[in-house]
Amino acid sequence: MDITDQIKKLKKEKNAIILAHNYQLPEVHDIADFVGDSLGLSMTAAKTDADVIVFCGVHFMAETAKILSPDKIVLLPDKKAGCPMADMIDAEGLQALQAQHPHAVTLCYVNTSANVKAHCDYCCTSSNALKMVQHILKSHEEIIFIPDKYLAQYVSAQVGRKFITWEGFCPTHARLLPENILQARELHPQAKVLAHPECRPEITALADMVASTEKMCSFVHNDPAVEFIIATEIGIIHRLKKENPEKIFYPASDKAACPNMKRINLEKILWSLQDLEYEIKVSRDTMDKARRAIERMLQIT
Ligand code: CIZ
Ligand code: SF4
C-alpha cells in the first residue's frame, strides 16, 4: 500500500481529518480534507464530528484548532513546527506592555500562542484587522496591537491612528524586498501584484492588492487578470494554480518559503496518525480565556 493509501486508511480508522494551511507543501495540500487559513480551518474542523484533527501548519494554528475544539485530539505532525513571529512575544512581555498602558485595549493577531491570546481583549486575522481596529476605536483611544509590527503599520496607515506595537515580524515575509517586486513587474508587465500585509510597508505600497491568503484566493478567482505576482509564502501558489488552471502565477521571490511550514510531509502525517502525536495540550483555563478573544472577534466580523 502506498503512503497516500496508508494515510487514508488510518484516517478512517481513527475518525480523523487532515487540515493543511495554505503555505504547506503541494503533496500535503493534495491529501488534506481542507486547505485554508488558520482560523477558517479551525472553525471548519470544529463543525465536523471528527475525533482527531491533524493540523498541517505551525504550532499556534494547531492551538487555535484546539481552542475551538477542546474535546477533540489535535495533532501537529512535527513538534518543532513553530512560528518565529508568534514566538517573538510571550505573556510576560505582553503583560509588562499592558502595565505601561493600563487604558489600552489589546488586539492580537491570530499568530500568537494560546497563552498570549488568553491575555488579550480581541483577536484578529489579516483579513479583518482593519475592521477590528475601526470597531475598537469607536469606544477606545488606545490600542496595543501585537505582535506583527508590519501588519500594525499597514492598518495604522489606513485609519490614520498610531497604535502601541511590538517588535514582531515574519522573517519569511520580511525576506521580500522592493527590488523583487520591481524585477517581477518588469518581467511580467501584465501581472497584478498581490501582497500579504505581513510584508514590509515598502512592499505593500507597491502592490495592486494587499490581502490575506484567503482573500488572495477569492480575488484571483474573481479578477479578470490572467497573470499574478504573489508576494507571500510560496506554498499558496500550488492552491492558486489548482483552483485557476487557466491563470499564471509568479512568486515575487522563491526565498519566501517558511522553513517551519515545510517541516511537514506525508511521512510525518502518517506517523502522526499512527502514534497520535504530537498532541496539542493547553490548560482549560487558558483555552477558555483565549477563546473569549476569538469569540469577541467573531461577534464583530
Ligand atoms: O492566519 C493565517 O492563516 C495566516 C498566518 C495567514 C493568512 O493570511 O491567512
Ligand atoms: Fe510564521 Fe511567517 Fe512562517 Fe507564517 S510564514 S508561520 S508568520 S514565520
Short mmCIF file of C-alpha atoms and ligand atoms in Angstrom, two decimals:
data_model
loop_
_atom_site.label_atom_id
_atom_site.label_comp_id
_atom_site.label_asym_id
_atom_site.label_seq_id
_atom_site.Cartn_x
_atom_site.Cartn_y
_atom_site.Cartn_z
CA MET A 1 0.00 0.00 0.00
CA ASP A 2 1.48 3.40 -0.86
CA ILE A 3 1.74 6.13 1.71
CA THR A 4 -1.34 8.01 0.50
CA ASP A 5 -3.49 4.89 0.90
CA GLN A 6 -1.99 4.17 4.32
CA ILE A 7 -2.86 7.70 5.45
CA LYS A 8 -6.41 7.39 4.09
CA LYS A 9 -6.93 4.04 5.83
CA LEU A 10 -5.66 5.29 9.18
CA LYS A 11 -7.70 8.45 8.86
CA LYS A 12 -10.85 6.35 8.60
CA GLU A 13 -9.87 4.06 11.47
CA LYS A 14 -9.20 6.98 13.80
CA ASN A 15 -12.05 9.17 12.55
CA ALA A 16 -9.51 11.86 11.76
CA ILE A 17 -9.42 14.83 9.40
CA ILE A 18 -6.38 16.46 7.87
CA LEU A 19 -6.15 20.24 7.68
CA ALA A 20 -3.48 21.90 5.54
CA HIS A 21 -2.57 25.55 5.76
CA ASN A 22 -2.26 27.49 2.50
CA TYR A 23 1.55 27.54 2.98
CA GLN A 24 2.03 23.75 3.17
CA LEU A 25 3.81 21.61 0.57
CA PRO A 26 1.82 20.57 -2.55
CA GLU A 27 1.62 16.90 -1.51
CA VAL A 28 0.22 17.95 1.86
CA HIS A 29 -2.44 20.12 0.18
CA ASP A 30 -3.35 17.21 -2.06
CA ILE A 31 -4.01 14.77 0.78
CA ALA A 32 -5.85 17.22 3.05
CA ASP A 33 -9.59 17.29 3.67
CA PHE A 34 -9.48 21.09 3.92
CA VAL A 35 -6.94 23.69 2.78
CA GLY A 36 -7.18 27.23 4.10
CA ASP A 37 -6.05 29.81 6.63
CA SER A 38 -5.58 29.13 10.30
CA LEU A 39 -8.90 30.47 11.58
CA GLY A 40 -11.01 29.13 8.71
CA LEU A 41 -9.51 25.66 9.11
CA SER A 42 -10.00 25.69 12.87
CA MET A 43 -13.63 26.77 12.52
CA THR A 44 -14.35 24.19 9.84
CA ALA A 45 -12.78 21.41 11.92
CA ALA A 46 -14.87 22.37 14.94
CA LYS A 47 -18.05 21.78 12.91
CA THR A 48 -17.07 18.21 11.96
CA ASP A 49 -17.65 15.13 14.08
CA ALA A 50 -14.01 14.03 13.73
CA ASP A 51 -12.32 12.76 16.88
CA VAL A 52 -8.85 13.66 15.69
CA ILE A 53 -7.59 16.74 13.83
CA VAL A 54 -4.19 16.55 12.14
CA PHE A 55 -3.14 20.17 11.66
CA CYS A 56 -0.51 20.59 8.97
CA GLY A 57 0.67 24.06 9.83
CA VAL A 58 2.54 25.59 12.75
CA HIS A 59 2.06 25.36 16.49
CA PHE A 60 -0.17 28.41 17.12
CA MET A 61 -2.54 27.21 14.37
CA ALA A 62 -2.95 23.79 15.97
CA GLU A 63 -3.55 25.57 19.29
CA THR A 64 -6.27 27.66 17.64
CA ALA A 65 -7.91 24.46 16.42
CA LYS A 66 -7.69 23.02 19.95
CA ILE A 67 -9.22 26.18 21.47
CA LEU A 68 -12.21 25.82 19.13
CA SER A 69 -12.42 22.01 19.55
CA PRO A 70 -11.35 21.44 23.15
CA ASP A 71 -12.73 17.91 23.23
CA LYS A 72 -11.01 16.70 20.07
CA ILE A 73 -7.46 15.39 19.86
CA VAL A 74 -5.40 17.92 17.87
CA LEU A 75 -2.10 16.73 16.42
CA LEU A 76 0.81 18.68 14.93
CA PRO A 77 2.84 16.23 12.80
CA ASP A 78 6.15 17.97 13.59
CA LYS A 79 6.77 19.07 17.14
CA LYS A 80 9.25 21.73 16.01
CA ALA A 81 6.93 23.44 13.51
CA GLY A 82 6.64 26.77 15.29
CA CYS A 83 6.09 30.31 14.07
CA PRO A 84 9.03 32.62 14.78
CA MET A 85 6.70 35.63 14.73
CA ALA A 86 4.36 34.10 17.33
CA ASP A 87 7.43 33.22 19.42
CA MET A 88 8.60 36.84 19.47
CA ILE A 89 6.11 37.64 22.24
CA ASP A 90 5.16 35.83 25.43
CA ALA A 91 2.53 36.52 28.09
CA GLU A 92 5.05 38.14 30.44
CA GLY A 93 6.27 40.57 27.79
CA LEU A 94 2.71 41.45 26.87
CA GLN A 95 1.69 42.00 30.49
CA ALA A 96 4.64 44.35 31.01
CA LEU A 97 3.49 46.38 27.99
CA GLN A 98 -0.11 46.39 29.25
CA ALA A 99 1.08 47.64 32.64
CA GLN A 100 2.58 50.68 30.88
CA HIS A 101 -0.72 51.37 29.07
CA PRO A 102 -3.48 50.46 31.51
CA HIS A 103 -6.27 52.04 29.43
CA ALA A 104 -5.36 50.40 26.14
CA VAL A 105 -7.36 47.61 24.52
CA THR A 106 -5.20 44.68 23.42
CA LEU A 107 -5.71 43.29 19.93
CA CYS A 108 -3.64 40.27 18.95
CA TYR A 109 -3.02 38.90 15.51
CA VAL A 110 -4.02 35.23 15.28
CA ASN A 111 -0.28 34.45 15.01
CA THR A 112 0.15 34.26 18.79
CA SER A 113 0.26 31.43 21.30
CA ALA A 114 -2.86 30.41 23.24
CA ASN A 115 -1.19 31.78 26.34
CA VAL A 116 -0.75 35.22 24.77
CA LYS A 117 -4.31 35.20 23.36
CA ALA A 118 -5.56 34.49 26.88
CA HIS A 119 -4.26 37.93 27.89
CA CYS A 120 -5.87 39.81 25.00
CA ASP A 121 -9.23 41.52 24.59
CA TYR A 122 -9.67 40.73 20.92
CA CYS A 123 -8.06 38.56 18.29
CA CYS A 124 -7.83 39.44 14.58
CA THR A 125 -6.70 37.93 11.31
CA SER A 126 -5.03 39.73 8.43
CA SER A 127 -8.44 39.85 6.68
CA ASN A 128 -10.35 41.53 9.47
CA ALA A 129 -7.64 43.56 11.28
CA LEU A 130 -8.89 46.86 9.80
CA LYS A 131 -12.49 46.15 10.77
CA MET A 132 -11.47 45.16 14.28
CA VAL A 133 -9.43 48.33 14.75
CA GLN A 134 -12.29 50.51 13.44
CA HIS A 135 -14.65 48.83 15.88
CA ILE A 136 -12.36 49.27 18.87
CA LEU A 137 -11.62 52.91 18.03
CA LYS A 138 -15.35 53.72 18.32
CA SER A 139 -15.10 53.35 22.08
CA HIS A 140 -11.38 53.42 22.95
CA GLU A 141 -8.45 55.74 22.32
CA GLU A 142 -5.52 53.38 22.68
CA ILE A 143 -4.85 50.01 21.04
CA ILE A 144 -2.00 47.63 21.79
CA PHE A 145 -1.60 45.74 18.50
CA ILE A 146 0.67 42.70 18.75
CA PRO A 147 2.88 41.04 17.59
CA ASP A 148 3.30 42.00 13.90
CA LYS A 149 4.69 45.50 13.51
CA TYR A 150 4.18 45.42 9.73
CA LEU A 151 0.52 44.41 9.88
CA ALA A 152 0.04 47.04 12.60
CA GLN A 153 1.73 49.67 10.43
CA TYR A 154 -0.38 48.73 7.42
CA VAL A 155 -3.67 49.09 9.35
CA SER A 156 -2.43 52.17 11.18
CA ALA A 157 -1.83 53.97 7.86
CA GLN A 158 -5.38 53.17 6.77
CA VAL A 159 -7.08 54.57 9.86
CA GLY A 160 -4.59 57.40 10.39
CA ARG A 161 -4.02 56.46 14.02
CA LYS A 162 -0.95 55.23 15.87
CA PHE A 163 -1.00 52.02 17.89
CA ILE A 164 1.20 50.69 20.64
CA THR A 165 3.09 47.94 18.86
CA TRP A 166 5.57 45.12 19.41
CA GLU A 167 8.81 44.49 17.53
CA GLY A 168 7.43 41.30 15.94
CA PHE A 169 7.51 40.36 12.28
CA CYS A 170 7.51 37.35 10.00
CA PRO A 171 11.07 36.52 8.91
CA THR A 172 9.78 34.80 5.77
CA HIS A 173 7.69 37.73 4.53
CA ALA A 174 10.47 40.15 5.55
CA ARG A 175 12.74 38.45 3.01
CA LEU A 176 10.69 40.02 0.24
CA LEU A 177 12.27 43.30 -0.85
CA PRO A 178 11.01 46.05 -3.17
CA GLU A 179 13.52 45.04 -5.86
CA ASN A 180 11.82 41.62 -6.05
CA ILE A 181 8.54 43.29 -6.95
CA LEU A 182 10.13 45.76 -9.36
CA GLN A 183 12.00 42.97 -11.17
CA ALA A 184 8.94 40.76 -11.35
CA ARG A 185 6.87 43.65 -12.71
CA GLU A 186 9.47 44.31 -15.38
CA LEU A 187 9.42 40.66 -16.44
CA HIS A 188 5.63 40.39 -16.29
CA PRO A 189 4.16 43.82 -17.03
CA GLN A 190 0.60 42.46 -17.41
CA ALA A 191 0.58 40.81 -13.99
CA LYS A 192 -1.20 42.14 -10.92
CA VAL A 193 0.82 42.19 -7.69
CA LEU A 194 -0.86 40.68 -4.63
CA ALA A 195 0.96 41.19 -1.32
CA HIS A 196 0.32 39.93 2.19
CA PRO A 197 0.14 42.60 4.94
CA GLU A 198 2.90 40.74 6.84
CA CYS A 199 5.25 42.12 4.16
CA ARG A 200 7.32 45.25 4.72
CA PRO A 201 5.45 48.53 4.05
CA GLU A 202 7.72 49.16 1.03
CA ILE A 203 6.21 46.01 -0.50
CA THR A 204 2.56 46.64 0.31
CA ALA A 205 2.99 50.16 -1.14
CA LEU A 206 3.91 48.57 -4.48
CA ALA A 207 1.03 46.08 -4.57
CA ASP A 208 -2.18 46.29 -6.58
CA MET A 209 -3.96 44.44 -3.81
CA VAL A 210 -3.00 43.76 -0.18
CA ALA A 211 -4.73 40.66 1.13
CA SER A 212 -4.72 37.69 3.47
CA THR A 213 -4.21 34.27 1.89
CA GLU A 214 -7.94 33.53 1.63
CA LYS A 215 -8.66 36.96 0.15
CA MET A 216 -5.89 36.39 -2.39
CA CYS A 217 -7.60 33.15 -3.45
CA SER A 218 -11.00 34.78 -3.89
CA PHE A 219 -9.51 37.84 -5.61
CA VAL A 220 -7.67 35.72 -8.19
CA HIS A 221 -10.81 33.70 -8.83
CA ASN A 222 -12.97 36.78 -9.48
CA ASP A 223 -10.49 39.10 -11.19
CA PRO A 224 -10.26 39.21 -14.99
CA ALA A 225 -6.42 39.41 -14.90
CA VAL A 226 -4.61 36.29 -16.10
CA GLU A 227 -1.18 36.80 -14.54
CA PHE A 228 -0.35 37.47 -10.90
CA ILE A 229 2.83 38.16 -8.94
CA ILE A 230 2.39 36.67 -5.49
CA ALA A 231 4.15 38.34 -2.56
CA THR A 232 3.53 35.89 0.26
CA GLU A 233 4.78 32.43 1.28
CA ILE A 234 5.23 30.41 -1.92
CA GLY A 235 3.15 27.41 -0.77
CA ILE A 236 -0.06 29.19 -1.75
CA ILE A 237 0.89 29.04 -5.43
CA HIS A 238 0.03 25.33 -5.61
CA ARG A 239 -3.52 26.08 -4.46
CA LEU A 240 -3.86 29.09 -6.77
CA LYS A 241 -2.77 27.02 -9.78
CA LYS A 242 -5.02 24.12 -8.86
CA GLU A 243 -8.08 26.36 -8.49
CA ASN A 244 -7.26 28.53 -11.54
CA PRO A 245 -5.57 26.29 -14.11
CA GLU A 246 -6.00 28.90 -16.85
CA LYS A 247 -4.11 31.61 -14.92
CA ILE A 248 -0.37 32.15 -14.40
CA PHE A 249 1.35 32.83 -11.07
CA TYR A 250 4.85 34.11 -10.37
CA PRO A 251 6.30 34.10 -6.85
CA ALA A 252 7.70 37.56 -6.03
CA SER A 253 10.72 35.60 -4.78
CA ASP A 254 11.46 31.92 -4.25
CA LYS A 255 13.08 32.96 -0.99
CA ALA A 256 9.68 33.47 0.64
CA ALA A 257 9.49 29.86 1.83
CA CYS A 258 8.72 29.35 5.52
CA PRO A 259 11.03 26.59 6.83
CA ASN A 260 8.59 25.76 9.61
CA MET A 261 5.69 25.25 7.23
CA LYS A 262 7.87 22.96 5.12
CA ARG A 263 8.68 20.64 8.03
CA ILE A 264 5.54 18.62 7.46
CA ASN A 265 5.43 15.92 4.79
CA LEU A 266 3.46 12.75 4.07
CA GLU A 267 5.68 10.52 6.26
CA LYS A 268 5.16 12.78 9.25
CA ILE A 269 1.39 12.85 8.65
CA LEU A 270 1.38 9.05 8.61
CA TRP A 271 3.44 8.78 11.80
CA SER A 272 1.25 11.40 13.43
CA LEU A 273 -1.85 9.29 12.75
CA GLN A 274 -0.14 6.04 13.76
CA ASP A 275 1.14 7.29 17.12
CA LEU A 276 -1.37 10.11 17.74
CA GLU A 277 1.49 12.56 18.04
CA TYR A 278 2.25 15.36 18.75
CA GLU A 279 -0.81 16.16 20.78
CA ILE A 280 -1.53 19.82 21.50
CA LYS A 281 -2.23 20.37 25.16
CA VAL A 282 -3.49 23.66 26.54
CA SER A 283 -4.97 24.11 30.02
CA ARG A 284 -8.78 24.55 30.17
CA ASP A 285 -8.40 27.94 31.78
CA THR A 286 -6.04 29.24 29.07
CA MET A 287 -8.27 27.80 26.35
CA ASP A 288 -11.37 29.45 27.83
CA LYS A 289 -9.67 32.83 28.08
CA ALA A 290 -8.12 32.62 24.61
CA ARG A 291 -11.48 31.56 23.13
CA ARG A 292 -13.05 34.71 24.55
CA ALA A 293 -10.70 36.89 22.44
CA ILE A 294 -11.60 34.83 19.35
CA GLU A 295 -15.34 34.89 20.06
CA ARG A 296 -15.29 38.64 20.57
CA MET A 297 -13.70 38.93 17.13
CA LEU A 298 -16.32 36.66 15.56
CA GLN A 299 -19.13 38.78 17.01
CA ILE A 300 -17.79 41.84 15.21
CA THR A 301 -16.74 40.43 11.85
O1 CIZ B 1 -3.90 33.04 9.67
C1 CIZ B 1 -3.31 32.57 8.70
O2 CIZ B 1 -3.59 31.50 8.23
C2 CIZ B 1 -2.15 33.30 8.17
C3 CIZ B 1 -0.99 33.36 9.03
C4 CIZ B 1 -2.09 33.91 7.01
C5 CIZ B 1 -3.22 34.30 6.17
O3 CIZ B 1 -3.19 35.40 5.61
O4 CIZ B 1 -4.17 33.55 6.01
FE1 SF4 B 2 5.11 32.40 10.98
FE2 SF4 B 2 5.82 33.72 8.80
FE3 SF4 B 2 6.01 31.09 8.81
FE4 SF4 B 2 3.60 32.28 8.78
S1 SF4 B 2 5.15 32.35 7.16
S2 SF4 B 2 4.24 30.56 10.07
S3 SF4 B 2 4.02 34.10 10.04
S4 SF4 B 2 7.16 32.50 10.12
#
